[in-house]
Amino acid sequence: MGPLLTRRWPAMALAATWAAAAACAQSDRSDRNEFYFDASAGYVSADTDLNTWTEGGFSKLRYTDDDFEPFRLFGEYHGRISPTLRARVVADYVDDDSGGIDFTEAVLDWRPVPRSRNQQQVRFGAFYPSFSLENTDRGWQSPFTYSYSAINTWIGEEIRPFGAEWSLRRRFDGFRSNHEVRAFAAGFYGNDPAGTMLFWRGWSMHDRQSRFNDDLKIPPRPFTTAPPQQYSPFRETDHRPGAYAGVEWRYARRALIQLARYDNRADPYSFSGGQWGWGTDFDQLAVQVSLPANLGLVVQSMEGYTEWLTATLPNGTRMPISEHVKDEFESSFILLTRTLGNAQRVALRYDTFAYERPGTVPEFYGDEGDAWTLSYRIEPTQRFSGGIEWLRIDSSRDLLPMFYATPAEHLESQVRLQFSYSLAAPRR
């Protein structure tokens, strides 16, 4: 399968989703179609001495200047194709070097009528894995903060499988039981370069989601004057399918615990369409608990490895000093949130993150640090919302002074004032 076809996979999944929805909608007037639109903009005040990562810099922030910014414009379509089959497509517009209109998800969702306490679901297309307890709003946004945790920022940047996910949900001790378990598993293609961004730029914290055909910029190779490298996170390089699976337990709406594992099974020696494979796998634990006094707690922890070849060139050749390495990455966050009445919410989150190469002498820390986020949001009407967020990131990268003549330690902060307008078209 050639590079051109692998690059067209997302478009093919999108076209199949639209075609199925359109054909069935024409044959059944009882189908319901729902459209949702959201536009957000505001003012950002950032304090950092690094260049933004969207321009190939090392900053962990999306914005590095004080200015008015259009954050995101997206539309989400839900269509009922049949009583058990639905389609969902999310189109996204951002204004940066890899901006314009593109798609983040295109999914067909089949939920057969259960004949027992077992409820099955199959998703097909391009979608986010069922990992995030933080990004649960429309358009895979967070209802708690504007900038996502380091874990979910990275998932939004580099993790987007094209495949099928099966899940089974079972409620115990009768229909009205409060205890429920769910298992899920998926096979997919694409996502072979996932892990590239973690090494070259490190962890980050923002709200930009990579779209199907984005060519992201990563920092230039050291000791050169070449422009930033281009990176496409959702390519297939070795024709080997990846997989992920997980299990979760839920008690009513009060508690949820999830264990999951992801492995893209990429061959680090593979190269296709200008992208090298990065063999990336990770385990994660996520917990969500409803506490007294309208408090909510979300905790997520991730630990994994990525295998890749050093000293490789964008044209697919290896330099004589090229070697296979296996780097370790990990990140965790704890988020505490409280609703104030029906229209306001405050949230406080603490993140830690690290990227290192075990066993090296001296020890190599590609990236390590922590961050605090404090957010206040208000939604006075169904269409208008707004809020303010403060974000502070303290990090250190060994390779900056070694290869880029830049200090290793950096303290970055950001204040973000945001206003959003949303519109849901009537169902029909």
CSV table of C-alpha atoms in Angstrom, one decimal:
chain,number,residue,atom,x,y,z
A,1,MET,CA,0.0,0.0,0.0
A,2,GLY,CA,1.6,3.2,-1.1
A,3,PRO,CA,2.1,6.5,0.7
A,4,LEU,CA,-0.7,8.2,-1.3
A,5,LEU,CA,-3.2,5.7,-0.3
A,6,THR,CA,-2.2,5.8,3.4
A,7,ARG,CA,-2.6,9.5,3.3
A,8,ARG,CA,-6.1,9.2,1.9
A,9,TRP,CA,-7.4,6.7,4.5
A,10,PRO,CA,-8.9,9.5,6.7
A,11,ALA,CA,-10.6,11.0,3.6
A,12,MET,CA,-11.9,7.6,2.6
A,13,ALA,CA,-13.3,6.9,6.1
A,14,LEU,CA,-15.0,10.4,6.0
A,15,ALA,CA,-16.5,9.8,2.6
A,16,ALA,CA,-17.8,6.4,3.6
A,17,THR,CA,-19.4,7.9,6.7
A,18,TRP,CA,-21.1,10.7,4.8
A,19,ALA,CA,-22.2,8.4,2.0
A,20,ALA,CA,-23.8,5.9,4.3
A,21,ALA,CA,-25.6,8.7,6.2
A,22,ALA,CA,-26.9,10.4,3.1
A,23,ALA,CA,-28.1,7.2,1.5
A,24,CYS,CA,-30.0,6.0,4.5
A,25,ALA,CA,-31.4,9.5,5.3
A,26,GLN,CA,-32.9,9.6,1.8
A,27,SER,CA,-34.6,6.2,2.3
A,28,ASP,CA,-36.0,6.9,5.8
A,29,ARG,CA,-37.6,10.2,6.6
A,30,SER,CA,-37.8,9.3,10.3
A,31,ASP,CA,-34.0,9.6,10.6
A,32,ARG,CA,-32.8,12.4,12.8
A,33,ASN,CA,-29.8,14.6,11.9
A,34,GLU,CA,-28.2,17.0,14.4
A,35,PHE,CA,-25.7,19.7,13.7
A,36,TYR,CA,-23.7,21.5,16.3
A,37,PHE,CA,-21.3,24.5,15.8
A,38,ASP,CA,-18.9,26.1,18.2
A,39,ALA,CA,-16.7,29.1,17.8
A,40,SER,CA,-14.2,30.3,20.5
A,41,ALA,CA,-11.8,33.2,20.6
A,42,GLY,CA,-10.2,35.5,23.2
A,43,TYR,CA,-7.1,37.1,24.5
A,44,VAL,CA,-3.9,35.3,25.5
A,45,SER,CA,-1.0,36.7,27.6
A,46,ALA,CA,2.0,34.4,27.5
A,47,ASP,CA,5.4,34.6,29.2
A,48,THR,CA,8.1,32.4,27.6
A,49,ASP,CA,11.4,32.8,25.9
A,50,LEU,CA,10.8,29.9,23.5
A,51,ASN,CA,9.2,29.8,20.1
A,52,THR,CA,5.8,28.2,19.7
A,53,TRP,CA,5.8,24.5,18.8
A,54,THR,CA,3.3,25.1,15.9
A,55,GLU,CA,6.2,27.0,14.2
A,56,GLY,CA,8.8,24.3,15.0
A,57,GLY,CA,9.9,25.7,18.4
A,58,PHE,CA,10.3,24.1,21.8
A,59,SER,CA,7.6,26.0,23.8
A,60,LYS,CA,5.0,23.8,25.4
A,61,LEU,CA,2.4,26.5,24.9
A,62,ARG,CA,0.3,26.9,21.8
A,63,TYR,CA,0.7,30.7,21.9
A,64,THR,CA,3.8,32.7,22.9
A,65,ASP,CA,2.7,36.3,22.3
A,66,ASP,CA,0.2,38.6,23.9
A,67,ASP,CA,-2.6,38.9,21.4
A,68,PHE,CA,-6.2,38.3,20.5
A,69,GLU,CA,-6.5,34.7,19.1
A,70,PRO,CA,-9.2,32.7,17.3
A,71,PHE,CA,-8.9,29.5,19.2
A,72,ARG,CA,-11.1,27.0,17.3
A,73,LEU,CA,-14.1,26.8,15.0
A,74,PHE,CA,-15.7,23.3,14.7
A,75,GLY,CA,-18.8,21.6,13.6
A,76,GLU,CA,-20.2,18.3,14.7
A,77,TYR,CA,-22.7,16.2,12.8
A,78,HIS,CA,-24.8,13.3,14.2
A,79,GLY,CA,-27.0,11.3,12.0
A,80,ARG,CA,-29.3,8.3,12.7
A,81,ILE,CA,-28.9,6.0,9.8
A,82,SER,CA,-31.1,3.3,11.3
A,83,PRO,CA,-32.4,2.5,14.8
A,84,THR,CA,-29.0,0.9,15.6
A,85,LEU,CA,-26.6,2.7,13.4
A,86,ARG,CA,-25.4,6.3,13.7
A,87,ALA,CA,-22.8,8.5,12.0
A,88,ARG,CA,-20.7,11.2,13.5
A,89,VAL,CA,-18.3,13.7,11.8
A,90,VAL,CA,-16.3,16.5,13.4
A,91,ALA,CA,-14.9,19.2,11.1
A,92,ASP,CA,-12.4,21.7,12.5
A,93,TYR,CA,-10.8,25.0,11.6
A,94,VAL,CA,-7.7,26.5,13.2
A,95,ASP,CA,-5.5,29.4,12.2
A,96,ASP,CA,-1.8,28.4,12.2
A,97,ASP,CA,0.9,27.2,9.9
A,98,SER,CA,-0.9,23.8,9.4
A,99,GLY,CA,-4.4,25.4,9.7
A,100,GLY,CA,-7.5,25.6,7.6
A,101,ILE,CA,-10.5,23.3,7.5
A,102,ASP,CA,-9.9,19.6,8.1
A,103,PHE,CA,-11.5,16.7,10.1
A,104,THR,CA,-10.7,15.3,13.5
A,105,GLU,CA,-13.2,12.4,13.6
A,106,ALA,CA,-15.4,10.4,11.2
A,107,VAL,CA,-17.2,7.5,12.8
A,108,LEU,CA,-19.9,4.9,12.2
A,109,ASP,CA,-21.4,3.7,15.5
A,110,TRP,CA,-23.4,0.5,15.6
A,111,ARG,CA,-25.3,-0.4,18.8
A,112,PRO,CA,-27.5,-3.5,18.4
A,113,VAL,CA,-30.6,-3.9,20.5
A,114,PRO,CA,-29.5,-5.9,23.6
A,115,ARG,CA,-31.3,-9.2,24.2
A,116,SER,CA,-29.6,-9.5,27.7
A,117,ARG,CA,-27.8,-7.4,30.2
A,118,ASN,CA,-24.9,-7.4,27.7
A,119,GLN,CA,-24.8,-4.2,25.6
A,120,GLN,CA,-22.4,-4.2,22.6
A,121,GLN,CA,-21.1,-1.4,20.5
A,122,VAL,CA,-18.9,-1.3,17.4
A,123,ARG,CA,-17.2,1.9,16.1
A,124,PHE,CA,-15.6,2.1,12.7
A,125,GLY,CA,-13.7,5.0,11.2
A,126,ALA,CA,-11.2,7.5,12.5
A,127,PHE,CA,-11.7,8.3,16.2
A,128,TYR,CA,-10.2,8.9,19.6
A,129,PRO,CA,-9.6,5.8,21.7
A,130,SER,CA,-11.8,5.5,24.8
A,131,PHE,CA,-9.0,6.7,27.1
A,132,SER,CA,-9.9,10.2,28.3
A,133,LEU,CA,-12.0,10.9,31.3
A,134,GLU,CA,-11.1,14.6,30.9
A,135,ASN,CA,-12.0,15.4,27.3
A,136,THR,CA,-15.7,14.4,27.3
A,137,ASP,CA,-17.4,17.4,25.7
A,138,ARG,CA,-18.4,17.8,22.1
A,139,GLY,CA,-15.5,18.0,19.7
A,140,TRP,CA,-13.4,16.1,22.2
A,141,GLN,CA,-13.1,19.2,24.4
A,142,SER,CA,-12.7,19.3,28.1
A,143,PRO,CA,-15.5,20.7,30.3
A,144,PHE,CA,-13.0,21.5,33.0
A,145,THR,CA,-10.2,23.6,31.6
A,146,TYR,CA,-9.3,25.2,28.2
A,147,SER,CA,-5.8,23.7,28.1
A,148,TYR,CA,-5.8,20.0,28.3
A,149,SER,CA,-3.6,17.9,30.6
A,150,ALA,CA,-0.2,16.8,29.2
A,151,ILE,CA,-1.6,13.3,28.7
A,152,ASN,CA,-4.6,14.4,26.7
A,153,THR,CA,-2.7,17.1,24.9
A,154,TRP,CA,-0.4,14.4,23.5
A,155,ILE,CA,-3.4,12.1,22.7
A,156,GLY,CA,-4.9,15.0,20.8
A,157,GLU,CA,-1.7,15.6,18.9
A,158,GLU,CA,-0.5,12.0,18.0
A,159,ILE,CA,-3.1,9.3,18.8
A,160,ARG,CA,-5.9,8.9,16.3
A,161,PRO,CA,-6.4,5.3,15.0
A,162,PHE,CA,-8.2,4.4,11.7
A,163,GLY,CA,-9.9,1.1,12.5
A,164,ALA,CA,-12.7,-0.6,14.5
A,165,GLU,CA,-13.4,-0.7,18.2
A,166,TRP,CA,-15.6,-3.3,19.8
A,167,SER,CA,-17.0,-2.9,23.4
A,168,LEU,CA,-19.2,-4.9,25.7
A,169,ARG,CA,-21.0,-3.3,28.6
A,170,ARG,CA,-22.7,-5.4,31.4
A,171,ARG,CA,-24.7,-4.3,34.4
A,172,PHE,CA,-24.7,-6.7,37.3
A,173,ASP,CA,-27.4,-8.0,39.6
A,174,GLY,CA,-30.4,-6.9,37.5
A,175,PHE,CA,-31.3,-4.0,35.3
A,176,ARG,CA,-31.3,-1.5,38.2
A,177,SER,CA,-27.9,-2.4,39.5
A,178,ASN,CA,-25.4,0.4,40.2
A,179,HIS,CA,-22.4,-1.8,39.3
A,180,GLU,CA,-21.3,-2.0,35.6
A,181,VAL,CA,-18.3,-3.2,33.8
A,182,ARG,CA,-17.2,-2.5,30.3
A,183,ALA,CA,-14.4,-4.1,28.1
A,184,PHE,CA,-13.2,-2.7,24.8
A,185,ALA,CA,-10.7,-3.7,22.2
A,186,ALA,CA,-9.6,-2.2,18.8
A,187,GLY,CA,-7.5,-3.0,15.8
A,188,PHE,CA,-6.3,-0.1,13.6
A,189,TYR,CA,-3.9,1.1,10.9
A,190,GLY,CA,-2.0,4.4,10.9
A,191,ASN,CA,-0.4,6.1,13.9
A,192,ASP,CA,3.0,4.6,13.2
A,193,PRO,CA,4.9,7.9,13.7
A,194,ALA,CA,3.3,8.4,17.2
A,195,GLY,CA,6.0,9.4,19.7
A,196,THR,CA,8.0,11.6,17.3
A,197,MET,CA,6.6,14.8,18.9
A,198,LEU,CA,7.5,13.6,22.4
A,199,PHE,CA,11.2,13.4,21.6
A,200,TRP,CA,11.7,16.3,19.4
A,201,ARG,CA,9.5,18.9,21.2
A,202,GLY,CA,8.7,17.2,24.5
A,203,TRP,CA,5.4,17.2,26.4
A,204,SER,CA,3.1,20.2,26.0
A,205,MET,CA,-0.2,21.6,27.3
A,206,HIS,CA,-2.7,23.2,25.0
A,207,ASP,CA,-6.1,22.6,23.2
A,208,ARG,CA,-5.0,22.1,19.6
A,209,GLN,CA,-6.1,18.8,18.1
A,210,SER,CA,-4.3,17.4,15.1
A,211,ARG,CA,-6.5,16.9,12.0
A,212,PHE,CA,-6.3,14.0,9.5
A,213,ASN,CA,-4.0,15.7,7.0
A,214,ASP,CA,-2.0,18.0,9.3
A,215,ASP,CA,1.7,18.4,8.5
A,216,LEU,CA,3.0,19.5,11.9
A,217,LYS,CA,6.3,21.2,12.5
A,218,ILE,CA,8.9,19.8,14.8
A,219,PRO,CA,12.2,21.4,15.8
A,220,PRO,CA,15.0,21.3,13.2
A,221,ARG,CA,17.8,18.8,13.6
A,222,PRO,CA,20.7,20.1,15.6
A,223,PHE,CA,23.8,21.6,14.0
A,224,THR,CA,21.9,22.6,10.9
A,225,THR,CA,20.3,25.7,9.5
A,226,ALA,CA,17.5,23.7,7.9
A,227,PRO,CA,13.9,24.8,8.5
A,228,PRO,CA,11.7,22.8,11.0
A,229,GLN,CA,10.9,19.3,10.0
A,230,GLN,CA,7.4,18.3,8.8
A,231,TYR,CA,5.6,15.5,10.6
A,232,SER,CA,2.3,13.6,9.8
A,233,PRO,CA,1.3,11.7,12.9
A,234,PHE,CA,-1.4,9.4,11.4
A,235,ARG,CA,0.6,7.7,8.6
A,236,GLU,CA,1.1,3.9,8.1
A,237,THR,CA,4.8,2.9,7.6
A,238,ASP,CA,5.0,-0.9,7.9
A,239,HIS,CA,1.5,-2.3,7.1
A,240,ARG,CA,1.3,-3.9,10.5
A,241,PRO,CA,-2.0,-3.2,12.4
A,242,GLY,CA,-1.9,-1.7,15.9
A,243,ALA,CA,-4.2,-2.5,18.8
A,244,TYR,CA,-5.5,-1.3,22.1
A,245,ALA,CA,-7.7,-2.7,24.8
A,246,GLY,CA,-9.1,-1.9,28.2
A,247,VAL,CA,-11.5,-2.6,30.9
A,248,GLU,CA,-13.4,-0.3,33.2
A,249,TRP,CA,-15.7,-0.5,36.3
A,250,ARG,CA,-18.4,2.0,37.0
A,251,TYR,CA,-20.5,2.6,40.1
A,252,ALA,CA,-23.6,4.6,39.2
A,253,ARG,CA,-22.4,8.1,38.3
A,254,ARG,CA,-20.2,8.3,41.4
A,255,ALA,CA,-17.0,6.4,40.4
A,256,LEU,CA,-15.2,5.0,37.4
A,257,ILE,CA,-11.9,3.1,37.1
A,258,GLN,CA,-10.3,2.3,33.8
A,259,LEU,CA,-7.2,0.2,32.8
A,260,ALA,CA,-6.0,0.3,29.2
A,261,ARG,CA,-3.1,-0.6,27.0
A,262,TYR,CA,-2.2,0.8,23.6
A,263,ASP,CA,0.5,-0.5,21.1
A,264,ASN,CA,0.9,0.8,17.6
A,265,ARG,CA,3.2,-2.1,16.8
A,266,ALA,CA,5.2,0.1,14.5
A,267,ASP,CA,8.6,-1.1,13.1
A,268,PRO,CA,11.2,1.6,14.0
A,269,TYR,CA,13.1,0.6,10.9
A,270,SER,CA,10.2,1.2,8.6
A,271,PHE,CA,9.9,4.3,6.4
A,272,SER,CA,7.1,5.5,4.1
A,273,GLY,CA,5.9,8.8,2.7
A,274,GLY,CA,8.6,10.8,4.4
A,275,GLN,CA,7.8,9.3,7.9
A,276,TRP,CA,9.8,6.9,10.0
A,277,GLY,CA,7.9,4.4,12.2
A,278,TRP,CA,8.1,4.8,16.0
A,279,GLY,CA,7.2,1.7,18.0
A,280,THR,CA,5.1,3.3,20.7
A,281,ASP,CA,3.1,1.5,23.5
A,282,PHE,CA,1.8,2.6,26.8
A,283,ASP,CA,-0.4,1.6,29.8
A,284,GLN,CA,-2.8,3.9,31.5
A,285,LEU,CA,-4.9,4.1,34.7
A,286,ALA,CA,-7.8,6.6,34.9
A,287,VAL,CA,-10.1,7.3,37.9
A,288,GLN,CA,-13.1,9.6,38.2
A,289,VAL,CA,-15.0,10.1,41.5
A,290,SER,CA,-17.9,12.3,42.5
A,291,LEU,CA,-17.3,13.8,45.9
A,292,PRO,CA,-19.5,15.6,48.4
A,293,ALA,CA,-20.1,19.4,48.1
A,294,ASN,CA,-20.4,19.2,44.3
A,295,LEU,CA,-16.7,18.3,44.0
A,296,GLY,CA,-15.3,16.0,41.3
A,297,LEU,CA,-12.0,14.3,41.1
A,298,VAL,CA,-10.2,13.0,37.9
A,299,VAL,CA,-6.9,11.2,38.0
A,300,GLN,CA,-5.0,9.8,35.0
A,301,SER,CA,-1.6,8.2,34.8
A,302,MET,CA,0.3,6.9,31.7
A,303,GLU,CA,3.6,5.1,31.3
A,304,GLY,CA,5.1,3.7,28.1
A,305,TYR,CA,8.0,3.3,25.7
A,306,THR,CA,8.8,4.4,22.2
A,307,GLU,CA,11.4,2.8,20.0
A,308,TRP,CA,13.1,4.7,17.1
A,309,LEU,CA,16.2,5.1,15.1
A,310,THR,CA,18.5,8.0,15.8
A,311,ALA,CA,20.4,9.8,13.1
A,312,THR,CA,17.9,9.1,10.3
A,313,LEU,CA,17.2,11.6,7.5
A,314,PRO,CA,13.8,12.8,6.2
A,315,ASN,CA,14.6,11.2,2.8
A,316,GLY,CA,14.6,7.7,4.4
A,317,THR,CA,18.4,7.1,4.7
A,318,ARG,CA,20.3,6.3,7.8
A,319,MET,CA,23.6,7.9,8.8
A,320,PRO,CA,26.6,5.7,9.9
A,321,ILE,CA,26.0,6.7,13.6
A,322,SER,CA,22.3,5.6,13.5
A,323,GLU,CA,21.2,3.4,16.3
A,324,HIS,CA,18.1,1.8,17.7
A,325,VAL,CA,17.0,3.3,21.1
A,326,LYS,CA,14.1,2.7,23.4
A,327,ASP,CA,13.0,5.8,25.4
A,328,GLU,CA,10.6,5.8,28.3
A,329,PHE,CA,7.8,8.4,28.9
A,330,GLU,CA,5.4,9.0,31.7
A,331,SER,CA,2.8,11.5,32.8
A,332,SER,CA,0.2,11.9,35.5
A,333,PHE,CA,-2.4,14.5,36.5
A,334,ILE,CA,-4.9,15.1,39.3
A,335,LEU,CA,-7.8,17.4,38.7
A,336,LEU,CA,-10.2,18.7,41.3
A,337,THR,CA,-13.3,20.5,40.1
A,338,ARG,CA,-16.4,22.1,41.7
A,339,THR,CA,-19.7,23.3,40.1
A,340,LEU,CA,-21.1,26.6,41.4
A,341,GLY,CA,-24.8,26.5,40.8
A,342,ASN,CA,-25.9,25.4,37.3
A,343,ALA,CA,-23.7,27.7,35.2
A,344,GLN,CA,-20.3,28.0,36.8
A,345,ARG,CA,-17.3,25.7,37.3
A,346,VAL,CA,-13.8,26.0,38.8
A,347,ALA,CA,-11.0,23.5,38.3
A,348,LEU,CA,-7.5,23.0,39.6
A,349,ARG,CA,-5.1,20.6,37.9
A,350,TYR,CA,-1.6,19.5,38.7
A,351,ASP,CA,0.5,17.6,36.0
A,352,THR,CA,3.8,15.9,36.1
A,353,PHE,CA,5.6,14.5,33.0
A,354,ALA,CA,9.0,13.0,31.9
A,355,TYR,CA,10.7,11.6,28.9
A,356,GLU,CA,14.1,9.8,29.4
A,357,ARG,CA,16.4,7.1,28.1
A,358,PRO,CA,17.0,4.5,30.8
A,359,GLY,CA,20.4,3.1,31.4
A,360,THR,CA,22.4,5.9,29.7
A,361,VAL,CA,25.6,7.3,31.3
A,362,PRO,CA,25.2,10.1,32.1
A,363,GLU,CA,21.5,9.9,32.5
A,364,PHE,CA,19.6,11.5,29.6
A,365,TYR,CA,16.4,13.3,30.4
A,366,GLY,CA,14.7,14.4,27.2
A,367,ASP,CA,12.0,16.3,29.1
A,368,GLU,CA,10.8,16.5,32.6
A,369,GLY,CA,8.7,18.9,34.6
A,370,ASP,CA,5.4,19.8,36.2
A,371,ALA,CA,2.5,22.2,35.7
A,372,TRP,CA,-0.4,23.9,37.5
A,373,THR,CA,-3.7,25.0,35.8
A,374,LEU,CA,-6.5,27.0,37.4
A,375,SER,CA,-9.6,27.6,35.4
A,376,TYR,CA,-13.0,29.4,35.9
A,377,ARG,CA,-15.8,29.0,33.4
A,378,ILE,CA,-19.3,30.4,33.2
A,379,GLU,CA,-22.2,29.5,30.9
A,380,PRO,CA,-25.0,32.0,31.4
A,381,THR,CA,-27.0,30.7,28.4
A,382,GLN,CA,-26.9,27.6,26.2
A,383,ARG,CA,-25.2,29.6,23.4
A,384,PHE,CA,-22.7,31.8,25.2
A,385,SER,CA,-20.0,30.9,27.6
A,386,GLY,CA,-16.7,32.3,28.8
A,387,GLY,CA,-14.0,32.0,31.3
A,388,ILE,CA,-10.4,32.6,32.3
A,389,GLU,CA,-7.5,30.2,32.8
A,390,TRP,CA,-4.0,30.5,34.3
A,391,LEU,CA,-1.3,27.9,33.3
A,392,ARG,CA,2.2,27.6,34.6
A,393,ILE,CA,4.7,25.0,33.3
A,394,ASP,CA,8.2,24.4,34.8
A,395,SER,CA,10.3,22.1,32.7
A,396,SER,CA,13.9,21.0,31.9
A,397,ARG,CA,15.4,19.4,28.8
A,398,ASP,CA,19.0,18.2,28.7
A,399,LEU,CA,19.3,18.4,24.9
A,400,LEU,CA,18.6,22.1,24.7
A,401,PRO,CA,22.1,23.2,26.0
A,402,MET,CA,23.8,20.3,24.3
A,403,PHE,CA,22.5,20.8,20.8
A,404,TYR,CA,20.7,24.1,20.6
A,405,ALA,CA,22.7,26.5,22.8
A,406,THR,CA,19.6,27.2,24.9
A,407,PRO,CA,19.2,26.9,28.7
A,408,ALA,CA,17.8,23.6,29.9
A,409,GLU,CA,15.3,25.0,32.4
A,410,HIS,CA,12.4,27.1,31.3
A,411,LEU,CA,9.4,28.5,33.2
A,412,GLU,CA,6.4,29.3,31.0
A,413,SER,CA,3.1,30.8,32.0
A,414,GLN,CA,-0.1,31.9,30.3
A,415,VAL,CA,-3.3,33.7,31.1
A,416,ARG,CA,-6.2,33.0,28.7
A,417,LEU,CA,-9.5,34.8,28.5
A,418,GLN,CA,-12.0,32.9,26.3
A,419,PHE,CA,-15.4,33.5,24.9
A,420,SER,CA,-17.4,30.9,23.0
A,421,TYR,CA,-20.6,30.8,21.0
A,422,SER,CA,-22.3,27.6,20.2
A,423,LEU,CA,-25.4,26.8,18.1
A,424,ALA,CA,-27.2,23.5,17.8
A,425,ALA,CA,-29.4,23.2,14.8
A,426,PRO,CA,-32.8,21.6,15.4
A,427,ARG,CA,-33.0,17.8,15.0
A,428,ARG,CA,-34.9,16.7,11.9
